[in-house]
mmCIF file of C-alpha atoms and ligand atoms in Angstrom:
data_model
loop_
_atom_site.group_PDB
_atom_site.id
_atom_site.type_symbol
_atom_site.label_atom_id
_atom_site.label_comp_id
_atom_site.label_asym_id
_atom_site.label_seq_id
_atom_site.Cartn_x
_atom_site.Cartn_y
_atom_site.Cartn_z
ATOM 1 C CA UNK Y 825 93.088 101.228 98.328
ATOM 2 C CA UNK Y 826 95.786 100.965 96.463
ATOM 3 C CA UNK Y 827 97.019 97.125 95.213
ATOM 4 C CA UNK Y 828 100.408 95.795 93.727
ATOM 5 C CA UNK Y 829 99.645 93.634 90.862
ATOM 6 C CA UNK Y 830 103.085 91.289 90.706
ATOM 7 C CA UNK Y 831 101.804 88.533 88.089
ATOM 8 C CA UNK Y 832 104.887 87.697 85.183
ATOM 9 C CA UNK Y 833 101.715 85.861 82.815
ATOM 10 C CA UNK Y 834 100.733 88.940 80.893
ATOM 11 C CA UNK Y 835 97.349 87.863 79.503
ATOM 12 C CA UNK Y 836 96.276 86.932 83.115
ATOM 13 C CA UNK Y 837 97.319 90.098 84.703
ATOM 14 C CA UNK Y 838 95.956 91.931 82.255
ATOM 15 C CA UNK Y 839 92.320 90.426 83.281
ATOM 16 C CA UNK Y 840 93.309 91.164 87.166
ATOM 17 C CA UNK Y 841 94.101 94.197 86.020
ATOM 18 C CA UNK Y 842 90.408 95.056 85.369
ATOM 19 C CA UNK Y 843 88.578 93.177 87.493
ATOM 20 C CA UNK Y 844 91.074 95.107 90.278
ATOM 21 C CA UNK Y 845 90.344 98.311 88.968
ATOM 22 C CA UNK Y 846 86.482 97.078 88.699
ATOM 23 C CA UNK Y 847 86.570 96.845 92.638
ATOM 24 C CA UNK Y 848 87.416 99.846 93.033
ATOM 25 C CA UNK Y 849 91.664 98.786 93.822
ATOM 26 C CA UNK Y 850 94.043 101.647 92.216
ATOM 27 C CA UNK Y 851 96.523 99.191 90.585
ATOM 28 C CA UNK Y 852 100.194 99.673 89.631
ATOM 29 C CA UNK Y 853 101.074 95.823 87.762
ATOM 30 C CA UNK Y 854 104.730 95.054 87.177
ATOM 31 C CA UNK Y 855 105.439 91.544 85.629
ATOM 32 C CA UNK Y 856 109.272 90.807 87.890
ATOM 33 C CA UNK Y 857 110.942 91.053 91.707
ATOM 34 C CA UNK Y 858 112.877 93.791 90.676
ATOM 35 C CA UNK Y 859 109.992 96.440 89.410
ATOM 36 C CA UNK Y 860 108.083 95.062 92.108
ATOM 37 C CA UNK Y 861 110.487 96.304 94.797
ATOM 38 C CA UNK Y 862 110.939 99.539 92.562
ATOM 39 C CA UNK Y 863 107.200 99.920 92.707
ATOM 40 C CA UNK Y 864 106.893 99.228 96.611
ATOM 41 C CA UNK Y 865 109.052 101.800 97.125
ATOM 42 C CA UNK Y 866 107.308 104.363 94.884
ATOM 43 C CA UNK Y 867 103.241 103.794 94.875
ATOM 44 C CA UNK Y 868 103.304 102.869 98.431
ATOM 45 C CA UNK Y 869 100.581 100.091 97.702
ATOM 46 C CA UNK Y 870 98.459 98.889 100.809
ATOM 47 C CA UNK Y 871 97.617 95.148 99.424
ATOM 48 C CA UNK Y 872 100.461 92.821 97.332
ATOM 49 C CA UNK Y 873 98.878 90.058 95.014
ATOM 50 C CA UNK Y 874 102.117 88.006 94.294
ATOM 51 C CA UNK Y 875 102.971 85.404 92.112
ATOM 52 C CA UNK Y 876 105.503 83.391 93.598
ATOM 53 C CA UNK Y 877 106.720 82.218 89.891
ATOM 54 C CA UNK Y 878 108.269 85.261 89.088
ATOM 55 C CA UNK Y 879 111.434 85.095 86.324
ATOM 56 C CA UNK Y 880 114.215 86.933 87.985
ATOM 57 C CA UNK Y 881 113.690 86.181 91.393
ATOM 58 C CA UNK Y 882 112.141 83.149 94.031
ATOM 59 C CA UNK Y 883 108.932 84.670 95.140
ATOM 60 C CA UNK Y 884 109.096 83.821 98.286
ATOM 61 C CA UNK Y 885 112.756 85.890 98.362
ATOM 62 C CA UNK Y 886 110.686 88.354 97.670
ATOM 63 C CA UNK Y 887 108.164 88.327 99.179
ATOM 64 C CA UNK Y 888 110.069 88.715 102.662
ATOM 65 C CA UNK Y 889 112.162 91.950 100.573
ATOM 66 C CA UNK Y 890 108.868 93.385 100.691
ATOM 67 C CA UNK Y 891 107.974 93.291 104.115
ATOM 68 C CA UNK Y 892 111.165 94.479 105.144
ATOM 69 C CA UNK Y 893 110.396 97.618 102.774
ATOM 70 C CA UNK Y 894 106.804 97.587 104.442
ATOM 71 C CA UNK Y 895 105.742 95.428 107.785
ATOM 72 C CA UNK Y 896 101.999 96.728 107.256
ATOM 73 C CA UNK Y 897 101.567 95.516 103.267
ATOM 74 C CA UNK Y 898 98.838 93.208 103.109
ATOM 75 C CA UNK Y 899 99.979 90.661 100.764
ATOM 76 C CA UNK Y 900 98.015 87.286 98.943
ATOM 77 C CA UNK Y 901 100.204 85.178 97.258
ATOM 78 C CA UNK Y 902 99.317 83.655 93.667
ATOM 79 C CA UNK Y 903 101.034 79.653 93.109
ATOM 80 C CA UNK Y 904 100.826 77.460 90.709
ATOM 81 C CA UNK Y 905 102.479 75.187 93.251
ATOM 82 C CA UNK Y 906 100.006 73.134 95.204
ATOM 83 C CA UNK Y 907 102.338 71.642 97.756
ATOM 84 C CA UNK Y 908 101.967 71.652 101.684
ATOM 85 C CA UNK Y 909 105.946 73.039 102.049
ATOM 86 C CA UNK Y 910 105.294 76.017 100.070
ATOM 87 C CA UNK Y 911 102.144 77.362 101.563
ATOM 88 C CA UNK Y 912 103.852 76.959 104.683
ATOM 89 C CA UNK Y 913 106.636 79.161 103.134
ATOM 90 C CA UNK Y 914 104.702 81.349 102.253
ATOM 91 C CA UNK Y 915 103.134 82.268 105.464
ATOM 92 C CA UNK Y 916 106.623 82.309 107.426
ATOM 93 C CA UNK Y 917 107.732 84.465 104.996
ATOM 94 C CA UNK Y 918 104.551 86.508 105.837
ATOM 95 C CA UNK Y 919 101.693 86.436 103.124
ATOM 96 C CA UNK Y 920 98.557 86.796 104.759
ATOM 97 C CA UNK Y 921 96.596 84.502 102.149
ATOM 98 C CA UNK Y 922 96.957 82.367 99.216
ATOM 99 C CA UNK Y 923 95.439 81.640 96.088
ATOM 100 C CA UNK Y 924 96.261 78.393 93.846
ATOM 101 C CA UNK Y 925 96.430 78.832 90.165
ATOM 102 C CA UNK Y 926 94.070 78.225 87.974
ATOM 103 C CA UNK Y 927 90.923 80.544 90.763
ATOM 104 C CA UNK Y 928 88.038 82.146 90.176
ATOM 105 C CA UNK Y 929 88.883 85.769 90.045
ATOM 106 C CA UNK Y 930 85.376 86.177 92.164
ATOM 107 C CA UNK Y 931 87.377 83.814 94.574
ATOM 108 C CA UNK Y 932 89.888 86.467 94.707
ATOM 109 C CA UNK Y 933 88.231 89.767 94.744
ATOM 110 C CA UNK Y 934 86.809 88.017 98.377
ATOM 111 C CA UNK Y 935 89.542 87.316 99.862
ATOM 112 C CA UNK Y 936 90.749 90.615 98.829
ATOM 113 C CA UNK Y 937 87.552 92.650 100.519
ATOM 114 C CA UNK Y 938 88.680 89.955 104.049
ATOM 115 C CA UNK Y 939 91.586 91.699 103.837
ATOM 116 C CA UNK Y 940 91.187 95.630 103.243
ATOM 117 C CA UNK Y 941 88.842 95.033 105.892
ATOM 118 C CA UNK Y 942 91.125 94.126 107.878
ATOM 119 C CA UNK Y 943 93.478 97.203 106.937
ATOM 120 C CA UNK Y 944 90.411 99.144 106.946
ATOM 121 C CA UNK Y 945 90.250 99.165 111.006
ATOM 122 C CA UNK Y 946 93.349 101.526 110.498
ATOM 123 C CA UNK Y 947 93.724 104.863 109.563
ATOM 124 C CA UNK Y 948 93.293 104.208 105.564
ATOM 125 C CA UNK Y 949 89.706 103.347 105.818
ATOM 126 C CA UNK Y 950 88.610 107.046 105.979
ATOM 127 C CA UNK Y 951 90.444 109.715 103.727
ATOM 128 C CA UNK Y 952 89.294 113.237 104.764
ATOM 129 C CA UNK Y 953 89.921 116.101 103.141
ATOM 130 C CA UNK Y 954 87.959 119.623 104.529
ATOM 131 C CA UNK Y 955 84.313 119.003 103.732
ATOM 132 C CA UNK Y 956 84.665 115.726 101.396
ATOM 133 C CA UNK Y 957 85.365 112.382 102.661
ATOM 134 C CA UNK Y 958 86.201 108.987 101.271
ATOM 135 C CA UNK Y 959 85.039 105.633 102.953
ATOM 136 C CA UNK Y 960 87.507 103.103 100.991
ATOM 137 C CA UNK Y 961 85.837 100.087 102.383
ATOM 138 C CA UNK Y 962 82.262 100.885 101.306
ATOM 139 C CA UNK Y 963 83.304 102.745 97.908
ATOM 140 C CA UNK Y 964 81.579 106.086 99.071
ATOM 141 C CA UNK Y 965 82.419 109.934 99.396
ATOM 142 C CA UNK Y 966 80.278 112.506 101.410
ATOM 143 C CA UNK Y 967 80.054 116.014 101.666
ATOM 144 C CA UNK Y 968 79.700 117.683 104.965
ATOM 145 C CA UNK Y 969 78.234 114.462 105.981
ATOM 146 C CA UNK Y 970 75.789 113.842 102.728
ATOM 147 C CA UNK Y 971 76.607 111.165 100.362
ATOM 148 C CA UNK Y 972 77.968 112.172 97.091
ATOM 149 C CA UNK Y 973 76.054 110.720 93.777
ATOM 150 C CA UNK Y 974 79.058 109.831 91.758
ATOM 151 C CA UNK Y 975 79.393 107.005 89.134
ATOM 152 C CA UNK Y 976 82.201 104.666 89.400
ATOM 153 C CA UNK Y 977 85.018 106.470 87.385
ATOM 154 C CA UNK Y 978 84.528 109.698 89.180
ATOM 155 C CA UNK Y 979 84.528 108.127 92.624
ATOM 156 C CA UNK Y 980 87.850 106.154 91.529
ATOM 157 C CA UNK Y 981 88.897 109.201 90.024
ATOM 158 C CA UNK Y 982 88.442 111.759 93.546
ATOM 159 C CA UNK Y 983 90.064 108.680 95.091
ATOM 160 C CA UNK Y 984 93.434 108.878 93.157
ATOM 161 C CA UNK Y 985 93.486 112.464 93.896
ATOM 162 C CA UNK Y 986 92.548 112.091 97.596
ATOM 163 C CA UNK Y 987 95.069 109.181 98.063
ATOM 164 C CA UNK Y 988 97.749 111.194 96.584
ATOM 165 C CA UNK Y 989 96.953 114.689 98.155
ATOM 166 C CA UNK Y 990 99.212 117.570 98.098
ATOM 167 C CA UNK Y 991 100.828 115.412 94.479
ATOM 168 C CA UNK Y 992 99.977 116.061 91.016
ATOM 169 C CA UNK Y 993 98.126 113.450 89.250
ATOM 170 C CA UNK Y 994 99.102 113.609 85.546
ATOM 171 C CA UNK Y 995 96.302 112.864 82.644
ATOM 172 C CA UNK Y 996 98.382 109.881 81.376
ATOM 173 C CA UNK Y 997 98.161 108.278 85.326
ATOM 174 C CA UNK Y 998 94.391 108.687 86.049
ATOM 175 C CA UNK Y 999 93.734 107.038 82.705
ATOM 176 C CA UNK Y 1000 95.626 104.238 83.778
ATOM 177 C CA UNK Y 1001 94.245 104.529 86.812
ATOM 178 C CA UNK Y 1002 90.643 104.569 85.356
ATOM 179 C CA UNK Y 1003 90.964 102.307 82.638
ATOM 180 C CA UNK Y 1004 92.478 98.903 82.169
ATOM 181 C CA UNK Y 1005 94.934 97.750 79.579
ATOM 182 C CA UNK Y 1006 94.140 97.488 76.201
ATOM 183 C CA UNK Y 1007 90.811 100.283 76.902
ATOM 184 C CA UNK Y 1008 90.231 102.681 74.377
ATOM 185 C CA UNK Y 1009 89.953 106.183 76.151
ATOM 186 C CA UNK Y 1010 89.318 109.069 74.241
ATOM 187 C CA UNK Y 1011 91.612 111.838 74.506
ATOM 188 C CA UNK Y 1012 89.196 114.154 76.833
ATOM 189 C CA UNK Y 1013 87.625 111.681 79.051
ATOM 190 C CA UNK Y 1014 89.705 112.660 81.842
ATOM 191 C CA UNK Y 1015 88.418 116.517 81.534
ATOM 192 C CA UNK Y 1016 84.859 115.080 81.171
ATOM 193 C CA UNK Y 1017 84.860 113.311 84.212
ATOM 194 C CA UNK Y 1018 86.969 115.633 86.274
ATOM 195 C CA UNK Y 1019 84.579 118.772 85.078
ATOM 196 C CA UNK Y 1020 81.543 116.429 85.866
ATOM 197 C CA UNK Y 1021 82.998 115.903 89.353
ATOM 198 C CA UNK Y 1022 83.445 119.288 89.839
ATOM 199 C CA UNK Y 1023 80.101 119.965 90.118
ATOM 200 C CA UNK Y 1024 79.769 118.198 92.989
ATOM 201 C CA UNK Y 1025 82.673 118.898 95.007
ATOM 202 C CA UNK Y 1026 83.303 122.479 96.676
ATOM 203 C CA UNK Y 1027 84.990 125.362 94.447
ATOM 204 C CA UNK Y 1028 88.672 124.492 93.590
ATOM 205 C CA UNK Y 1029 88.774 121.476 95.594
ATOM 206 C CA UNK Y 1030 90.344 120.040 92.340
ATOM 207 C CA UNK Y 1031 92.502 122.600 90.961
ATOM 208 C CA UNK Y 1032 94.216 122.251 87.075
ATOM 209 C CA UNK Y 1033 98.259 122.459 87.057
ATOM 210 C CA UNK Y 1034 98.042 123.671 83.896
ATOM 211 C CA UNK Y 1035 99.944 121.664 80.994
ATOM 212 C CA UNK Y 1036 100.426 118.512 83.485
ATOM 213 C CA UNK Y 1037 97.413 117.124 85.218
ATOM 214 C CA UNK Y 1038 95.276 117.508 88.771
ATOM 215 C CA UNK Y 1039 95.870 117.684 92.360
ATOM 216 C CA UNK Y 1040 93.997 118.029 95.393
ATOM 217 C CA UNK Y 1041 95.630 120.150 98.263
ATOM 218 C CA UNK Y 1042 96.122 118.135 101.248
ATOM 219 C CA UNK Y 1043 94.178 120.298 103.762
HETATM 220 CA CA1 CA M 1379 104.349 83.087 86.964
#
């Protein structure tokens, strides 16, 4: 699933960052309004985490830009603000939950799974693509049925290719996608992992674009 990290203190969305990825989120993090709504547009993220202190613009602002770019975003709003009139902002303007700075991120990664479970009852809970399927809420992929032994950075890695079908994935985006900030990742681990994953999957389900990265044909 994929999640909007909009969090303008770098050192804690760094450590969101990670603990996102950890859970299995595919995470784009911007740090103001303005790449947020860039980033809306672009990634097409199913969840928002938001910190209403943002420096360029009043989260709440945008917070209702981004559900007029997308009524279905699931979005959990981050404040350092404690009172009554802006939680109640905050849900006219349409979060769907709220955190209050300083949280537990374990506090957060729940109410996160409440709510891809909720978006999980739609369509995006099961990706299918010919034999191979993806169950985003339970973090699995079958084949024909079976379930697929894969570690944790080659199911997250069939995921970014299944969630973007029919696009190329570039090396330099499945690392970030993979890793967090700040990870050392050796120049080849992407090749390791896809050619491990390979094994698994039918013949040229993931095919090389040579001299830019990976896709997975849509059908
Ligand atoms: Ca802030």
């Amino acid at each position: 699933m994929k999640l909007l990290l909009i969090e303008d203190d770098t050192i804690l969305a760094a450590a969101l960052d990670r603990a996102l990825r950890d859970e299995g989120f595919i995470v784009e993090a911007v740090t103001d309004g303005g790449a947020a709504l860039r980033f809306c547009r672009a990634f097409e993220p199913e969840i928002a985490v938001l910190d209403l202190g943002l420096p360029d613009i009043d989260g709440i602002k945008l917070l209702a830009k981004l559900r007029e770019l997308d009524r279905n975003l699931a979005v959990l709003v981050l404040t350092a603000r404690d009172g009554i009139a802006d939680k109640v902002a905050a849900l006219d303007a349409g979060a769907d939950d709220y955190l209050i700075k300083p949280f537990e991120t374990a506090e957060l990664m729940a109410r996160l799974r409440v709510l891809s479970r909720r978006l999980g009852t739609a369509d995006s809970a099961l990706i299918q693509i010919g034999p191979i399927s993806l169950q985003l809420g339970h973090h699995t992929a079958m084949r024909d049925g079976e379930t697929l032994a894969l570690t944790r950075r080659e199911y997250m890695l069939l995921k970014a290719l299944m969630c973007a079908a029919g696009r190329v994935q570039t090396k330099q985006s499945l690392e970030q996608k993979l890793y967090g900030w700040g990870e050392e990742v050796a120049s080849n681990t992407i090749e390791v992992h896809i050619s491990n994953l390979r094994k698994k999957l039918p013949e040229k389900f993931i095919q090389t674009i040579r001299g830019v990265g990976y896709t997975v044909a849509r059908t």
